mmCIF file of C-alpha atoms in Angstrom:
data_model
loop_
_atom_site.group_PDB
_atom_site.id
_atom_site.type_symbol
_atom_site.label_atom_id
_atom_site.label_comp_id
_atom_site.label_asym_id
_atom_site.label_seq_id
_atom_site.Cartn_x
_atom_site.Cartn_y
_atom_site.Cartn_z
ATOM 1 C CA UNK A 1 157.488 107.268 36.129
ATOM 2 C CA UNK A 2 154.755 109.739 36.992
ATOM 3 C CA UNK A 3 151.112 109.206 36.049
ATOM 4 C CA UNK A 4 151.307 111.959 33.405
ATOM 5 C CA UNK A 5 154.308 110.326 31.714
ATOM 6 C CA UNK A 6 152.610 106.915 31.650
ATOM 7 C CA UNK A 7 149.430 108.429 30.171
ATOM 8 C CA UNK A 8 151.478 110.280 27.555
ATOM 9 C CA UNK A 9 153.326 107.117 26.502
ATOM 10 C CA UNK A 10 150.070 105.171 26.309
ATOM 11 C CA UNK A 11 148.342 107.694 24.041
ATOM 12 C CA UNK A 12 151.467 108.053 21.872
ATOM 13 C CA UNK A 13 151.074 104.357 21.110
ATOM 14 C CA UNK A 14 147.409 104.881 20.205
ATOM 15 C CA UNK A 15 148.313 107.715 17.834
ATOM 16 C CA UNK A 16 150.973 105.465 16.264
ATOM 17 C CA UNK A 17 148.348 102.737 15.752
ATOM 18 C CA UNK A 18 146.325 105.297 13.823
ATOM 19 C CA UNK A 19 149.326 106.222 11.669
ATOM 20 C CA UNK A 20 149.836 102.507 10.905
ATOM 21 C CA UNK A 21 146.142 102.209 9.905
ATOM 22 C CA UNK A 22 145.522 99.648 12.651
ATOM 23 C CA UNK A 23 142.693 101.769 13.997
ATOM 24 C CA UNK A 24 140.408 104.272 12.243
ATOM 25 C CA UNK A 25 139.133 106.330 15.216
ATOM 26 C CA UNK A 26 135.636 105.419 14.077
ATOM 27 C CA UNK A 27 133.914 102.970 16.451
ATOM 28 C CA UNK A 28 134.668 103.229 20.162
ATOM 29 C CA UNK A 29 133.324 100.487 22.416
ATOM 30 C CA UNK A 30 133.192 101.532 26.075
ATOM 31 C CA UNK A 31 132.617 99.373 29.123
ATOM 32 C CA UNK A 32 133.702 99.313 32.737
ATOM 33 C CA UNK A 33 134.331 96.995 35.641
ATOM 34 C CA UNK A 34 134.857 97.402 39.363
ATOM 35 C CA UNK A 35 138.240 96.323 40.716
ATOM 36 C CA UNK A 36 138.686 95.777 44.446
ATOM 37 C CA UNK A 37 141.157 98.095 46.132
ATOM 38 C CA UNK A 38 143.988 96.861 48.328
ATOM 39 C CA UNK A 39 142.215 98.144 51.430
ATOM 40 C CA UNK A 40 140.556 96.731 54.510
ATOM 41 C CA UNK A 41 136.874 96.224 53.752
ATOM 42 C CA UNK A 42 135.939 96.882 57.402
ATOM 43 C CA UNK A 43 137.435 100.389 57.560
ATOM 44 C CA UNK A 44 134.601 102.168 55.771
ATOM 45 C CA UNK A 45 133.397 105.681 56.545
ATOM 46 C CA UNK A 46 129.896 106.709 55.436
ATOM 47 C CA UNK A 47 128.785 110.264 54.710
ATOM 48 C CA UNK A 48 125.346 109.703 56.258
ATOM 49 C CA UNK A 49 126.889 108.393 59.482
ATOM 50 C CA UNK A 50 129.121 111.462 59.774
ATOM 51 C CA UNK A 51 126.142 113.785 59.375
ATOM 52 C CA UNK A 52 124.055 111.758 61.833
ATOM 53 C CA UNK A 53 126.800 111.882 64.481
ATOM 54 C CA UNK A 54 127.299 115.630 63.948
ATOM 55 C CA UNK A 55 123.575 116.241 64.365
ATOM 56 C CA UNK A 56 123.556 114.260 67.619
ATOM 57 C CA UNK A 57 126.628 116.059 68.958
ATOM 58 C CA UNK A 58 125.459 119.650 68.342
ATOM 59 C CA UNK A 59 122.686 119.756 71.047
ATOM 60 C CA UNK A 60 125.180 118.386 73.582
ATOM 61 C CA UNK A 61 127.568 121.240 72.780
ATOM 62 C CA UNK A 62 124.731 123.732 73.124
ATOM 63 C CA UNK A 63 123.905 122.348 76.574
ATOM 64 C CA UNK A 64 127.503 122.800 77.771
ATOM 65 C CA UNK A 65 127.699 126.345 76.368
ATOM 66 C CA UNK A 66 124.332 127.260 77.913
ATOM 67 C CA UNK A 67 125.503 125.942 81.306
ATOM 68 C CA UNK A 68 128.718 127.983 81.036
ATOM 69 C CA UNK A 69 126.812 131.145 80.136
ATOM 70 C CA UNK A 70 124.405 130.751 83.062
ATOM 71 C CA UNK A 71 127.005 129.969 85.732
ATOM 72 C CA UNK A 72 129.724 132.345 84.526
ATOM 73 C CA UNK A 73 127.515 135.158 83.120
ATOM 74 C CA UNK A 74 129.051 134.792 79.670
ATOM 75 C CA UNK A 75 127.508 135.148 76.205
ATOM 76 C CA UNK A 76 129.156 132.390 74.164
ATOM 77 C CA UNK A 77 127.260 131.370 71.000
ATOM 78 C CA UNK A 78 127.691 128.293 68.825
ATOM 79 C CA UNK A 79 126.349 127.768 65.302
ATOM 80 C CA UNK A 80 126.740 124.829 62.945
ATOM 81 C CA UNK A 81 128.491 126.986 60.344
ATOM 82 C CA UNK A 82 131.149 128.365 62.748
ATOM 83 C CA UNK A 83 131.238 125.509 65.241
ATOM 84 C CA UNK A 84 135.001 124.928 65.216
ATOM 85 C CA UNK A 85 135.838 128.609 65.775
ATOM 86 C CA UNK A 86 133.132 128.930 68.450
ATOM 87 C CA UNK A 87 134.548 125.963 70.359
ATOM 88 C CA UNK A 88 138.063 127.404 70.077
ATOM 89 C CA UNK A 89 136.937 130.703 71.648
ATOM 90 C CA UNK A 90 135.218 128.899 74.522
ATOM 91 C CA UNK A 91 138.258 126.672 75.141
ATOM 92 C CA UNK A 92 140.636 129.656 75.101
ATOM 93 C CA UNK A 93 138.487 131.364 77.742
ATOM 94 C CA UNK A 94 138.511 128.214 79.902
ATOM 95 C CA UNK A 95 142.341 128.058 79.702
ATOM 96 C CA UNK A 96 142.548 131.710 80.747
ATOM 97 C CA UNK A 97 140.211 131.082 83.687
ATOM 98 C CA UNK A 98 142.248 128.023 84.684
ATOM 99 C CA UNK A 99 145.414 130.116 84.846
ATOM 100 C CA UNK A 100 143.716 133.113 86.469
ATOM 101 C CA UNK A 101 142.085 131.024 89.186
ATOM 102 C CA UNK A 102 145.209 128.859 89.499
ATOM 103 C CA UNK A 103 143.207 125.693 88.962
ATOM 104 C CA UNK A 104 145.137 122.427 88.754
ATOM 105 C CA UNK A 105 143.576 119.879 86.419
ATOM 106 C CA UNK A 106 143.452 116.473 88.114
ATOM 107 C CA UNK A 107 143.075 112.931 86.765
ATOM 108 C CA UNK A 108 142.494 109.520 88.222
ATOM 109 C CA UNK A 109 140.150 107.792 90.638
ATOM 110 C CA UNK A 110 139.205 109.755 93.737
ATOM 111 C CA UNK A 111 140.200 113.122 92.254
ATOM 112 C CA UNK A 112 137.509 115.810 92.253
ATOM 113 C CA UNK A 113 137.428 117.848 89.062
ATOM 114 C CA UNK A 114 136.433 121.501 89.017
ATOM 115 C CA UNK A 115 133.599 122.726 86.804
ATOM 116 C CA UNK A 116 136.138 124.502 84.617
ATOM 117 C CA UNK A 117 137.977 121.234 83.999
ATOM 118 C CA UNK A 118 134.771 119.333 83.248
ATOM 119 C CA UNK A 119 133.699 121.965 80.698
ATOM 120 C CA UNK A 120 137.165 122.017 79.177
ATOM 121 C CA UNK A 121 137.312 118.225 78.767
ATOM 122 C CA UNK A 122 133.836 118.019 77.237
ATOM 123 C CA UNK A 123 134.410 120.835 74.751
ATOM 124 C CA UNK A 124 137.882 119.488 73.880
ATOM 125 C CA UNK A 125 136.354 116.104 73.090
ATOM 126 C CA UNK A 126 133.649 117.719 70.944
ATOM 127 C CA UNK A 127 136.220 119.788 69.055
ATOM 128 C CA UNK A 128 138.308 116.690 68.324
ATOM 129 C CA UNK A 129 135.209 114.926 67.050
ATOM 130 C CA UNK A 130 134.344 117.963 64.916
ATOM 131 C CA UNK A 131 137.827 117.919 63.361
ATOM 132 C CA UNK A 132 137.436 114.197 62.699
ATOM 133 C CA UNK A 133 134.056 114.748 61.009
ATOM 134 C CA UNK A 134 135.434 117.649 58.935
ATOM 135 C CA UNK A 135 138.325 115.486 57.777
ATOM 136 C CA UNK A 136 135.901 112.733 56.811
ATOM 137 C CA UNK A 137 133.763 115.172 54.827
ATOM 138 C CA UNK A 138 136.823 116.512 53.014
ATOM 139 C CA UNK A 139 137.757 112.981 51.912
ATOM 140 C CA UNK A 140 134.339 112.322 50.366
ATOM 141 C CA UNK A 141 134.808 114.612 47.329
ATOM 142 C CA UNK A 142 131.254 114.084 46.134
ATOM 143 C CA UNK A 143 131.159 110.435 47.224
ATOM 144 C CA UNK A 144 129.094 108.741 49.937
ATOM 145 C CA UNK A 145 131.881 106.610 51.399
ATOM 146 C CA UNK A 146 135.618 105.948 51.530
ATOM 147 C CA UNK A 147 138.053 103.535 53.117
ATOM 148 C CA UNK A 148 140.304 104.618 55.979
ATOM 149 C CA UNK A 149 143.202 102.530 54.624
ATOM 150 C CA UNK A 150 142.758 103.824 51.046
ATOM 151 C CA UNK A 151 140.925 107.131 51.089
ATOM 152 C CA UNK A 152 140.656 107.186 47.274
ATOM 153 C CA UNK A 153 138.651 103.943 47.228
ATOM 154 C CA UNK A 154 134.851 104.027 47.327
ATOM 155 C CA UNK A 155 132.643 101.251 48.687
ATOM 156 C CA UNK A 156 130.820 99.667 45.756
ATOM 157 C CA UNK A 157 128.584 96.687 45.119
ATOM 158 C CA UNK A 158 130.762 94.082 43.445
ATOM 159 C CA UNK A 159 129.575 91.169 41.347
ATOM 160 C CA UNK A 160 127.867 88.381 43.271
ATOM 161 C CA UNK A 161 130.051 85.568 44.538
ATOM 162 C CA UNK A 162 129.376 81.855 43.934
ATOM 163 C CA UNK A 163 126.727 81.941 46.680
ATOM 164 C CA UNK A 164 125.010 84.887 44.935
ATOM 165 C CA UNK A 165 125.797 87.216 47.803
ATOM 166 C CA UNK A 166 126.176 90.851 46.806
ATOM 167 C CA UNK A 167 129.540 92.106 47.989
ATOM 168 C CA UNK A 168 130.187 95.652 49.254
ATOM 169 C CA UNK A 169 133.915 96.352 49.061
ATOM 170 C CA UNK A 170 136.344 99.263 48.630
ATOM 171 C CA UNK A 171 136.935 99.491 44.897
ATOM 172 C CA UNK A 172 137.598 101.594 41.811
ATOM 173 C CA UNK A 173 135.488 101.865 38.672
ATOM 174 C CA UNK A 174 137.836 101.154 35.755
ATOM 175 C CA UNK A 175 136.626 102.247 32.300
ATOM 176 C CA UNK A 176 138.112 100.957 29.049
ATOM 177 C CA UNK A 177 137.600 102.079 25.457
ATOM 178 C CA UNK A 178 138.315 99.547 22.715
ATOM 179 C CA UNK A 179 138.660 99.690 18.936
ATOM 180 C CA UNK A 180 139.692 96.778 16.711
ATOM 181 C CA UNK A 181 140.649 94.775 19.814
ATOM 182 C CA UNK A 182 143.069 97.507 20.941
ATOM 183 C CA UNK A 183 142.590 99.301 24.249
ATOM 184 C CA UNK A 184 142.562 102.938 23.136
ATOM 185 C CA UNK A 185 141.358 104.633 26.316
ATOM 186 C CA UNK A 186 141.519 103.991 30.062
ATOM 187 C CA UNK A 187 140.040 105.817 33.023
ATOM 188 C CA UNK A 188 139.929 105.095 36.759
ATOM 189 C CA UNK A 189 137.027 106.627 38.670
ATOM 190 C CA UNK A 190 135.521 106.749 42.149
ATOM 191 C CA UNK A 191 131.935 106.744 40.861
ATOM 192 C CA UNK A 192 129.860 103.694 41.693
ATOM 193 C CA UNK A 193 127.962 103.741 38.388
ATOM 194 C CA UNK A 194 129.101 104.223 34.799
ATOM 195 C CA UNK A 195 126.899 107.190 33.844
ATOM 196 C CA UNK A 196 129.182 109.857 35.308
ATOM 197 C CA UNK A 197 132.392 108.342 33.904
ATOM 198 C CA UNK A 198 131.694 108.644 30.165
ATOM 199 C CA UNK A 199 132.146 112.399 29.662
ATOM 200 C CA UNK A 200 135.413 112.798 31.643
ATOM 201 C CA UNK A 201 136.872 109.755 29.893
ATOM 202 C CA UNK A 202 135.956 111.048 26.415
ATOM 203 C CA UNK A 203 137.328 114.490 27.305
ATOM 204 C CA UNK A 204 140.629 112.949 28.396
ATOM 205 C CA UNK A 205 140.855 110.919 25.179
ATOM 206 C CA UNK A 206 140.085 113.999 23.078
ATOM 207 C CA UNK A 207 142.771 116.033 24.852
ATOM 208 C CA UNK A 208 145.359 113.280 24.474
ATOM 209 C CA UNK A 209 144.543 112.185 20.919
ATOM 210 C CA UNK A 210 143.516 115.538 19.481
ATOM 211 C CA UNK A 211 140.440 114.011 17.854
ATOM 212 C CA UNK A 212 137.132 112.312 18.661
ATOM 213 C CA UNK A 213 135.571 109.027 17.642
ATOM 214 C CA UNK A 214 132.697 109.035 15.148
ATOM 215 C CA UNK A 215 130.532 106.435 16.924
ATOM 216 C CA UNK A 216 130.170 105.553 20.598
ATOM 217 C CA UNK A 217 128.897 102.069 21.493
ATOM 218 C CA UNK A 218 127.984 101.268 25.112
ATOM 219 C CA UNK A 219 125.468 99.402 27.252
ATOM 220 C CA UNK A 220 122.500 100.839 29.151
ATOM 221 C CA UNK A 221 124.664 101.858 32.102
ATOM 222 C CA UNK A 222 125.774 104.929 30.145
ATOM 223 C CA UNK A 223 122.341 106.190 29.087
ATOM 224 C CA UNK A 224 121.532 109.680 30.355
ATOM 225 C CA UNK A 225 120.309 112.959 28.923
ATOM 226 C CA UNK A 226 123.601 114.614 29.831
ATOM 227 C CA UNK A 227 125.620 111.999 27.930
ATOM 228 C CA UNK A 228 123.364 112.189 24.872
ATOM 229 C CA UNK A 229 123.651 115.987 24.717
ATOM 230 C CA UNK A 230 127.431 115.810 25.107
ATOM 231 C CA UNK A 231 127.745 113.327 22.207
ATOM 232 C CA UNK A 232 125.416 115.417 20.037
ATOM 233 C CA UNK A 233 127.405 118.572 20.781
ATOM 234 C CA UNK A 234 130.655 116.829 19.777
ATOM 235 C CA UNK A 235 129.046 115.301 16.653
ATOM 236 C CA UNK A 236 129.426 111.749 17.891
ATOM 237 C CA UNK A 237 126.747 109.191 17.111
ATOM 238 C CA UNK A 238 125.559 107.261 20.198
ATOM 239 C CA UNK A 239 124.712 103.576 20.038
ATOM 240 C CA UNK A 240 123.648 103.129 23.661
ATOM 241 C CA UNK A 241 121.219 100.449 24.735
ATOM 242 C CA UNK A 242 118.132 102.041 26.400
ATOM 243 C CA UNK A 243 117.706 101.183 30.070
ATOM 244 C CA UNK A 244 114.106 100.134 29.401
ATOM 245 C CA UNK A 245 114.932 97.993 26.352
ATOM 246 C CA UNK A 246 114.292 94.642 28.056
ATOM 247 C CA UNK A 247 111.030 95.931 29.563
ATOM 248 C CA UNK A 248 109.815 97.161 26.185
ATOM 249 C CA UNK A 249 110.016 93.639 24.770
ATOM 250 C CA UNK A 250 107.692 92.155 27.408
ATOM 251 C CA UNK A 251 104.010 91.730 26.634
ATOM 252 C CA UNK A 252 103.089 92.975 30.114
ATOM 253 C CA UNK A 253 104.787 96.290 29.368
ATOM 254 C CA UNK A 254 103.169 96.660 25.943
ATOM 255 C CA UNK A 255 99.726 96.065 27.468
ATOM 256 C CA UNK A 256 100.239 98.457 30.399
ATOM 257 C CA UNK A 257 98.011 101.427 29.536
ATOM 258 C CA UNK A 258 99.617 103.581 32.257
ATOM 259 C CA UNK A 259 102.936 103.769 30.397
ATOM 260 C CA UNK A 260 103.437 106.854 28.239
ATOM 261 C CA UNK A 261 105.186 104.689 25.626
ATOM 262 C CA UNK A 262 101.820 103.021 24.999
ATOM 263 C CA UNK A 263 99.951 106.331 24.565
ATOM 264 C CA UNK A 264 99.507 108.375 21.385
ATOM 265 C CA UNK A 265 101.723 111.450 21.387
ATOM 266 C CA UNK A 266 100.952 114.616 19.435
ATOM 267 C CA UNK A 267 104.275 116.389 18.949
ATOM 268 C CA UNK A 268 102.701 119.556 17.544
ATOM 269 C CA UNK A 269 100.369 120.040 20.522
ATOM 270 C CA UNK A 270 102.736 118.371 23.025
ATOM 271 C CA UNK A 271 100.119 116.131 24.593
ATOM 272 C CA UNK A 272 99.413 112.433 25.110
ATOM 273 C CA UNK A 273 96.135 110.613 24.518
ATOM 274 C CA UNK A 274 95.513 107.803 26.990
ATOM 275 C CA UNK A 275 93.673 104.506 26.544
ATOM 276 C CA UNK A 276 90.350 106.193 27.426
ATOM 277 C CA UNK A 277 90.848 108.896 24.770
ATOM 278 C CA UNK A 278 91.565 111.578 27.362
ATOM 279 C CA UNK A 279 94.328 114.075 26.756
ATOM 280 C CA UNK A 280 97.263 114.526 29.098
ATOM 281 C CA UNK A 281 98.418 118.109 28.694
ATOM 282 C CA UNK A 282 101.555 119.739 30.163
ATOM 283 C CA UNK A 283 100.775 121.451 33.475
ATOM 284 C CA UNK A 284 104.239 122.431 34.636
ATOM 285 C CA UNK A 285 107.976 121.936 34.526
ATOM 286 C CA UNK A 286 110.251 120.651 37.255
ATOM 287 C CA UNK A 287 114.033 120.361 37.399
ATOM 288 C CA UNK A 288 116.243 117.551 38.604
ATOM 289 C CA UNK A 289 119.935 117.823 39.452
ATOM 290 C CA UNK A 290 122.185 114.831 38.854
ATOM 291 C CA UNK A 291 125.198 113.783 40.906
ATOM 292 C CA UNK A 292 127.442 115.508 38.354
ATOM 293 C CA UNK A 293 125.539 118.789 38.728
ATOM 294 C CA UNK A 294 123.666 118.508 35.434
ATOM 295 C CA UNK A 295 120.222 120.177 35.591
ATOM 296 C CA UNK A 296 117.560 118.384 33.550
ATOM 297 C CA UNK A 297 114.130 119.785 32.713
ATOM 298 C CA UNK A 298 111.113 117.498 33.191
ATOM 299 C CA UNK A 299 107.632 118.239 31.855
ATOM 300 C CA UNK A 300 104.691 117.172 34.018
ATOM 301 C CA UNK A 301 101.509 116.146 32.211
#
């Protein structure tokens, strides 16, 4: 069975549960868990490492190209944006020169390599590394890591073991929606946190079921401006625990005069009054882009 057929059968059962009045499509409880992938935990590839290695390799390529230009009176140019094509042109020229000059590439101890061969071997190695880095970048798909033995798996912090050691393993973020003890929605994601999984999961459920739930209940891991606006737009009532809820209950937080929650806010004038009766007025607006591409507007006081 294909994935689409399995999904279709699953949601047909959910629709049937609605027909039988087992569920009302009213209260949807959403939560997620990370499940370890069947992949080697020591085969990770990190986005930052790829970029770091590329940055270290580029000056070395420039040095080889500069040496070629000086000794052979050529005008080869390499840029980061066209690096692969630039290396290909230089390598093609070296092959032509090898054939024209009837140079025999040699290998092994005691063999003296020509300058053409040394340039060719260095640039060939750099091109292979570039192709490797490009492949790694293409596998990321917005992530920061992946496993070589399961390229769809992302390295995530798992729950602590019995020794309270935080585990970093290749895993998937599995999301489940529940109503009346029935699993009514399932989603498997590569995101390490739950914030970015809510909207695509609700969209999938809406497309499959042809309707939306009235209320959405979730923990603080799903709280974001983007999620709130989505639920408001689709006329769904959010019951999401605020991320600062536990802090708000502490006396130390309530007595902290630097927190805006403990200042008097004038909605009409859009200003705060601090503990010393001084007004904090808006002085500008900045924007912040989330991992999903959502652009939020932040007022600076």
